[in-house]
PDB file of C-alpha atoms in Angstrom:
ATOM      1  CA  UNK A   2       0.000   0.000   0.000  1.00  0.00           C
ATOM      2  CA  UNK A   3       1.271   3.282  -1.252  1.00  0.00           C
ATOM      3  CA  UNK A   4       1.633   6.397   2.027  1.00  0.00           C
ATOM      4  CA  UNK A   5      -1.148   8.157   0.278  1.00  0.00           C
ATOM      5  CA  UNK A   6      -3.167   5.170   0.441  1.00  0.00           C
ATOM      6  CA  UNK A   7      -3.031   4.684   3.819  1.00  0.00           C
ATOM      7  CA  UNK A   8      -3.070   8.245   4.937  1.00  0.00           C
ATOM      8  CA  UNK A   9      -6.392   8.358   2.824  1.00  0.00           C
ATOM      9  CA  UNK A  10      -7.229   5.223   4.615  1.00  0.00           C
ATOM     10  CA  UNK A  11      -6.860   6.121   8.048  1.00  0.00           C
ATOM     11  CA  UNK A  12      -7.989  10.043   7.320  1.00  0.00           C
ATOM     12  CA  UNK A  13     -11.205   7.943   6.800  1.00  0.00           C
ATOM     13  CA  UNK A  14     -11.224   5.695   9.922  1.00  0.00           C
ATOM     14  CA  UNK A  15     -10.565   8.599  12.375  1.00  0.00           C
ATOM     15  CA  UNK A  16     -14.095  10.112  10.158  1.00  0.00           C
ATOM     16  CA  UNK A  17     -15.460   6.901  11.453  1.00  0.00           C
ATOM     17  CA  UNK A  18     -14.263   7.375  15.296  1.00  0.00           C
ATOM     18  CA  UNK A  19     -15.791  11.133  15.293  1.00  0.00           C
ATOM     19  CA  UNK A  20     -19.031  10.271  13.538  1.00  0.00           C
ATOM     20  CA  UNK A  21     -19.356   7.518  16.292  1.00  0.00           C
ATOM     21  CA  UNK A  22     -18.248   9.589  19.121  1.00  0.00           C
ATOM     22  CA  UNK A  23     -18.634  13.367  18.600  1.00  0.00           C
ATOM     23  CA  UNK A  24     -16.787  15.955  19.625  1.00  0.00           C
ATOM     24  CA  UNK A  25     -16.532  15.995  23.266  1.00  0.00           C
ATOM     25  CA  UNK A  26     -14.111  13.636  24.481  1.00  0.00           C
ATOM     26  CA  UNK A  27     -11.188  14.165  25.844  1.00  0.00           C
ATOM     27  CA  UNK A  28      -7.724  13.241  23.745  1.00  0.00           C
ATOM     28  CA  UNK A  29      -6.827   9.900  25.250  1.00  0.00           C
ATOM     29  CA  UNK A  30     -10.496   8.471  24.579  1.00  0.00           C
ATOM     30  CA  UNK A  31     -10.180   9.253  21.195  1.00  0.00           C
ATOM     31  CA  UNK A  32      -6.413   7.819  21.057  1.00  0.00           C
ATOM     32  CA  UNK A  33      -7.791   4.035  22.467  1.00  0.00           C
ATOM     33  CA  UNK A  34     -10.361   4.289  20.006  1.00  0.00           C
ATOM     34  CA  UNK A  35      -8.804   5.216  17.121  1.00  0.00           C
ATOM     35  CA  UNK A  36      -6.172   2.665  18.054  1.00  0.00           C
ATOM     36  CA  UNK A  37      -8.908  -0.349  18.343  1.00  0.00           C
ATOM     37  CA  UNK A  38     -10.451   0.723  14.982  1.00  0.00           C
ATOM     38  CA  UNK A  39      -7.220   1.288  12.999  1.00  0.00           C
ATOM     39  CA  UNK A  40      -6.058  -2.755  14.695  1.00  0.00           C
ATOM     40  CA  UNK A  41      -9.413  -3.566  13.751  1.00  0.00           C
ATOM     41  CA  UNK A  42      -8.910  -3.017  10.063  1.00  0.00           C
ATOM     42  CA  UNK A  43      -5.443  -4.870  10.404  1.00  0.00           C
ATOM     43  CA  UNK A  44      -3.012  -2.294  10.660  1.00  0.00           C
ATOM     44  CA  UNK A  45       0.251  -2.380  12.831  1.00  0.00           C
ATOM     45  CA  UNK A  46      -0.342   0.626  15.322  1.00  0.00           C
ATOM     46  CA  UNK A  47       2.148   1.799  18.265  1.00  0.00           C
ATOM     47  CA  UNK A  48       0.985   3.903  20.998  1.00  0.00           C
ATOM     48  CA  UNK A  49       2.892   6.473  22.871  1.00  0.00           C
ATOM     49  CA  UNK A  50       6.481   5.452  20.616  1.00  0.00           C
ATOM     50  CA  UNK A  51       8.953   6.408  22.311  1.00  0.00           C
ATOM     51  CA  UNK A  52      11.514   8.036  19.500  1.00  0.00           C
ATOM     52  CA  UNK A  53      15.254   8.668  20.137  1.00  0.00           C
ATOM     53  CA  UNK A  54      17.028  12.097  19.348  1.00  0.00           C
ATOM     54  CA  UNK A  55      20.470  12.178  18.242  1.00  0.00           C
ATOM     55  CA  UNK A  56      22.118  15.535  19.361  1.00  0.00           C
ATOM     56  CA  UNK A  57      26.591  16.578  19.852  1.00  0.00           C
ATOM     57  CA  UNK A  58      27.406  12.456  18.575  1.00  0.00           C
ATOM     58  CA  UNK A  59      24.850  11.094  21.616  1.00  0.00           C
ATOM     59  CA  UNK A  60      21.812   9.395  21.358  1.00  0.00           C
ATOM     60  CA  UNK A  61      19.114  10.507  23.934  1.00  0.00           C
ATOM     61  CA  UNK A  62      16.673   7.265  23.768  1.00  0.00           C
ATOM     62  CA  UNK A  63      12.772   8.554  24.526  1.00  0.00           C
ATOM     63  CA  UNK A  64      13.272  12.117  24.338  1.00  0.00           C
ATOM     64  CA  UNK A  65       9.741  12.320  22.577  1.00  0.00           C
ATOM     65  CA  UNK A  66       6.769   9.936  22.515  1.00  0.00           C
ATOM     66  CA  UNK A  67       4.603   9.606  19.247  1.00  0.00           C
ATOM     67  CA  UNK A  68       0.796   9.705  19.833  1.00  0.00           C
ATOM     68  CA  UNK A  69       0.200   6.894  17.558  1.00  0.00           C
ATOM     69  CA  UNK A  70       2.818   5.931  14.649  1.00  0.00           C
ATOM     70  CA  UNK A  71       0.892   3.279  11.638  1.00  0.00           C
ATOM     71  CA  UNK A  72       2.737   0.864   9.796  1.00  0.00           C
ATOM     72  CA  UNK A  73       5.616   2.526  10.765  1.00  0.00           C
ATOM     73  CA  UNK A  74       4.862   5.456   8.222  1.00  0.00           C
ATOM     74  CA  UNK A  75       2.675   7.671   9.404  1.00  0.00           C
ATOM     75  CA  UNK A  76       3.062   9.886  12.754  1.00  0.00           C
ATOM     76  CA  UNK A  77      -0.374  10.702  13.950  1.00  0.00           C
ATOM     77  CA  UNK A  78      -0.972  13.394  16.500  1.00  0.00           C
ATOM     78  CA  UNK A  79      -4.364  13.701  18.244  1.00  0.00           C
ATOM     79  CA  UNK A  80      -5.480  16.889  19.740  1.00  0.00           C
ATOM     80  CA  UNK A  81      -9.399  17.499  21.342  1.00  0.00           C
ATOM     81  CA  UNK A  82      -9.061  21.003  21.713  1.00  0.00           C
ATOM     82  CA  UNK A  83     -10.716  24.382  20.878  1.00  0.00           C
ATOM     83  CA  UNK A  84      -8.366  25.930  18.578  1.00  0.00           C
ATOM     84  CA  UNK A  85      -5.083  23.774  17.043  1.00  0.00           C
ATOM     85  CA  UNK A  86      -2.080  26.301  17.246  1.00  0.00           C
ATOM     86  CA  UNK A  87       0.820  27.459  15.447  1.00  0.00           C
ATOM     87  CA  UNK A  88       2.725  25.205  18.346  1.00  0.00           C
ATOM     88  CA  UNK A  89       0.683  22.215  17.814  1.00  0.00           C
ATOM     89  CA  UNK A  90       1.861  22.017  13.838  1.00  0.00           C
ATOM     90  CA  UNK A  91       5.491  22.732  14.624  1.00  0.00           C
ATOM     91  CA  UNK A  92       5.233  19.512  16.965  1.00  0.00           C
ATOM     92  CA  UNK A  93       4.421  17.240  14.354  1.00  0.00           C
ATOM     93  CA  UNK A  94       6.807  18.652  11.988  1.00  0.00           C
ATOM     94  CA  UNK A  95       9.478  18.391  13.960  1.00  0.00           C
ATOM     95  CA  UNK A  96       9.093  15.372  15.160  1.00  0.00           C
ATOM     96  CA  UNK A  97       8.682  13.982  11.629  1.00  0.00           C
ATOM     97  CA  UNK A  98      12.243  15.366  10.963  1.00  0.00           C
ATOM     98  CA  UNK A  99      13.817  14.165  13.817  1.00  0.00           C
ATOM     99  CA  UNK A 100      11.869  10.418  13.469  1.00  0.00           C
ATOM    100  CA  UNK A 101      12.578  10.244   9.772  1.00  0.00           C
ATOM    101  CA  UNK A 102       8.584   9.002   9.421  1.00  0.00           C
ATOM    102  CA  UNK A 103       8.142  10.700   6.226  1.00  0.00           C
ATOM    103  CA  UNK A 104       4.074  11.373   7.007  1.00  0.00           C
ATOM    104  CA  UNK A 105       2.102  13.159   9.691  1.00  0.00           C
ATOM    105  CA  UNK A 106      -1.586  13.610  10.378  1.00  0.00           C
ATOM    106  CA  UNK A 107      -2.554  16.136  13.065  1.00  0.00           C
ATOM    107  CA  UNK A 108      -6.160  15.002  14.344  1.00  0.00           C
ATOM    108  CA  UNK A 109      -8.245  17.711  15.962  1.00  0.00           C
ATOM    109  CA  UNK A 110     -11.056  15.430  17.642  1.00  0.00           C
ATOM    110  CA  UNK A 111     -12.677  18.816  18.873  1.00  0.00           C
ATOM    111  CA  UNK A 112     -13.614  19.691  15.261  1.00  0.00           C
ATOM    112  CA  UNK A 113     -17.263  20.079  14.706  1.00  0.00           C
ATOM    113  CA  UNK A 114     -16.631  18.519  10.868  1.00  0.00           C
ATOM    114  CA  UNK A 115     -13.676  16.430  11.471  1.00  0.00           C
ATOM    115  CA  UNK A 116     -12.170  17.124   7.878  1.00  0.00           C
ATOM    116  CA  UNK A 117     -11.781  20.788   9.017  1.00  0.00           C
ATOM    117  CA  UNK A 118      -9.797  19.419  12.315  1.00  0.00           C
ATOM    118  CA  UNK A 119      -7.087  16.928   9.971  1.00  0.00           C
ATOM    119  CA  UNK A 120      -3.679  18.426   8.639  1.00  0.00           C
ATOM    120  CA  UNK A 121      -1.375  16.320   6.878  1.00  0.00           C
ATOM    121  CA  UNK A 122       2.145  17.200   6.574  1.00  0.00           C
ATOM    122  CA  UNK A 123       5.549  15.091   5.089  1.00  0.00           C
ATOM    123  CA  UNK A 124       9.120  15.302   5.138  1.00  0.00           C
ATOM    124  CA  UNK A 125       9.213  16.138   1.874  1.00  0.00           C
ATOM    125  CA  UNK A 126       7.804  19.005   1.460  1.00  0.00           C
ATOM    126  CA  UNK A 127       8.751  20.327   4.794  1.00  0.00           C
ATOM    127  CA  UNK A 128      12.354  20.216   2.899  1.00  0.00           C
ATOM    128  CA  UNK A 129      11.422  21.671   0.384  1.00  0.00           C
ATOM    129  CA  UNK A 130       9.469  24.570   2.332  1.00  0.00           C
ATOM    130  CA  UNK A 131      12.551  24.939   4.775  1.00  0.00           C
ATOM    131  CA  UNK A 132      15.500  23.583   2.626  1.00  0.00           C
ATOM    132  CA  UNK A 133      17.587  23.369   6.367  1.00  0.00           C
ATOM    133  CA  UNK A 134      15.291  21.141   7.569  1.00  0.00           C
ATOM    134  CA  UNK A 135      18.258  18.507   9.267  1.00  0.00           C
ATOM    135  CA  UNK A 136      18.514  14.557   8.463  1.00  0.00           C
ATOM    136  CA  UNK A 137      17.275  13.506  12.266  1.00  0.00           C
ATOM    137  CA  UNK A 138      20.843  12.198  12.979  1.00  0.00           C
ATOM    138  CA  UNK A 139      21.837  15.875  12.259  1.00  0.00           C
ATOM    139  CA  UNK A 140      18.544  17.744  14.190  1.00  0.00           C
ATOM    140  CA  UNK A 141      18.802  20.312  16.823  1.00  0.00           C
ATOM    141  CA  UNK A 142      15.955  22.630  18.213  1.00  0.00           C
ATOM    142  CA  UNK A 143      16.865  26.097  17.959  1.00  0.00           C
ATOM    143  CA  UNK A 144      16.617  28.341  20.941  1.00  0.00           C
ATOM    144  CA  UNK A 145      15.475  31.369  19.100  1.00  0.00           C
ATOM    145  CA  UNK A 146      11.652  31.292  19.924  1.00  0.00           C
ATOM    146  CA  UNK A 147      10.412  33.703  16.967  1.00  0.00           C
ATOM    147  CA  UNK A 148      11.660  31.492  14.280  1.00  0.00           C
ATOM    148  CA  UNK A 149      10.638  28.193  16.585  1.00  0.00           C
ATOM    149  CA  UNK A 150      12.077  25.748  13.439  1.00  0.00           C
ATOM    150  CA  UNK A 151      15.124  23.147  13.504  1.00  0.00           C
ATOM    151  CA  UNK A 152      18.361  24.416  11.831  1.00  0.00           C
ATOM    152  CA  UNK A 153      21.308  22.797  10.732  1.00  0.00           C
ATOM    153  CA  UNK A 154      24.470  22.612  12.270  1.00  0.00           C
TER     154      UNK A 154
END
């Protein structure tokens, strides 16, 4: 199955979980249920992946924890909140580019129409869009909060 195959695929499963539940949960009821229905349809799902960071030559094991990753090619991100924010998109974008998952999907569970509340993202075109955008082995955050983006070394 091609990425935009599945993306497509599970865009339409996490439909499914807010047509059957609304919008008034909080996050981590969404997250079990999304989890059951994406296993459900027989795809590989971890919870809560804990993803390494390689910063100065050292590996920091667990220094961020994917919401959900599937088939180890798309980083999902679940949010049941009012408004998604600038910070909420630089998450997933960084933490595509310092996994090296080339696909993200923020969720907004919150979202009265749920297709309003889903942003897709991938590596790809975040490199494009930022051509400093680091290799993960080569990531760093920067400190400077107005730009908020990861720079090369």
């Amino acid at each position: 199955m091609e990425d935009k195959d599945l993306l497509f695929n599970v865009k339409g499963i996490c439909i499914k979980v807010h047509r059957h539940l609304g919008c008034g949960l909080i996050e981590s009821a969404y997250k079990k249920v999304l989890c059951h229905a994406l296993r459900k349809e027989g795809y590989h799902v971890d919870e809560e992946l804990p993803i390494d960071i390689h910063y100065d030559g050292d590996i920091i094991p667990g220094a961020f924890r994917a919401d959900l990753v599937v088939e180890k090619r798309l980083l999902i991100e679940l949010r049941a909140v009012e408004t998604v924010l600038p910070a909420d998109h630089l998450q997933i974008n960084s933490y595509l580019q310092l996994s090296g998952i080339q696909n993200g999907l923020l969720v907004n569970f919150h979202s009265k129409r749920l297709i309003d509340g889903m942003y897709t993202t991938n590596l790809e075109d975040l490199r494009l869009k930022y051509p400093a955008t680091p290799h993960p082995e080569e990531a760093v955050i920067s400190q400077d909060t107005q730009e908020n983006q990861l720079l090369c070394l």
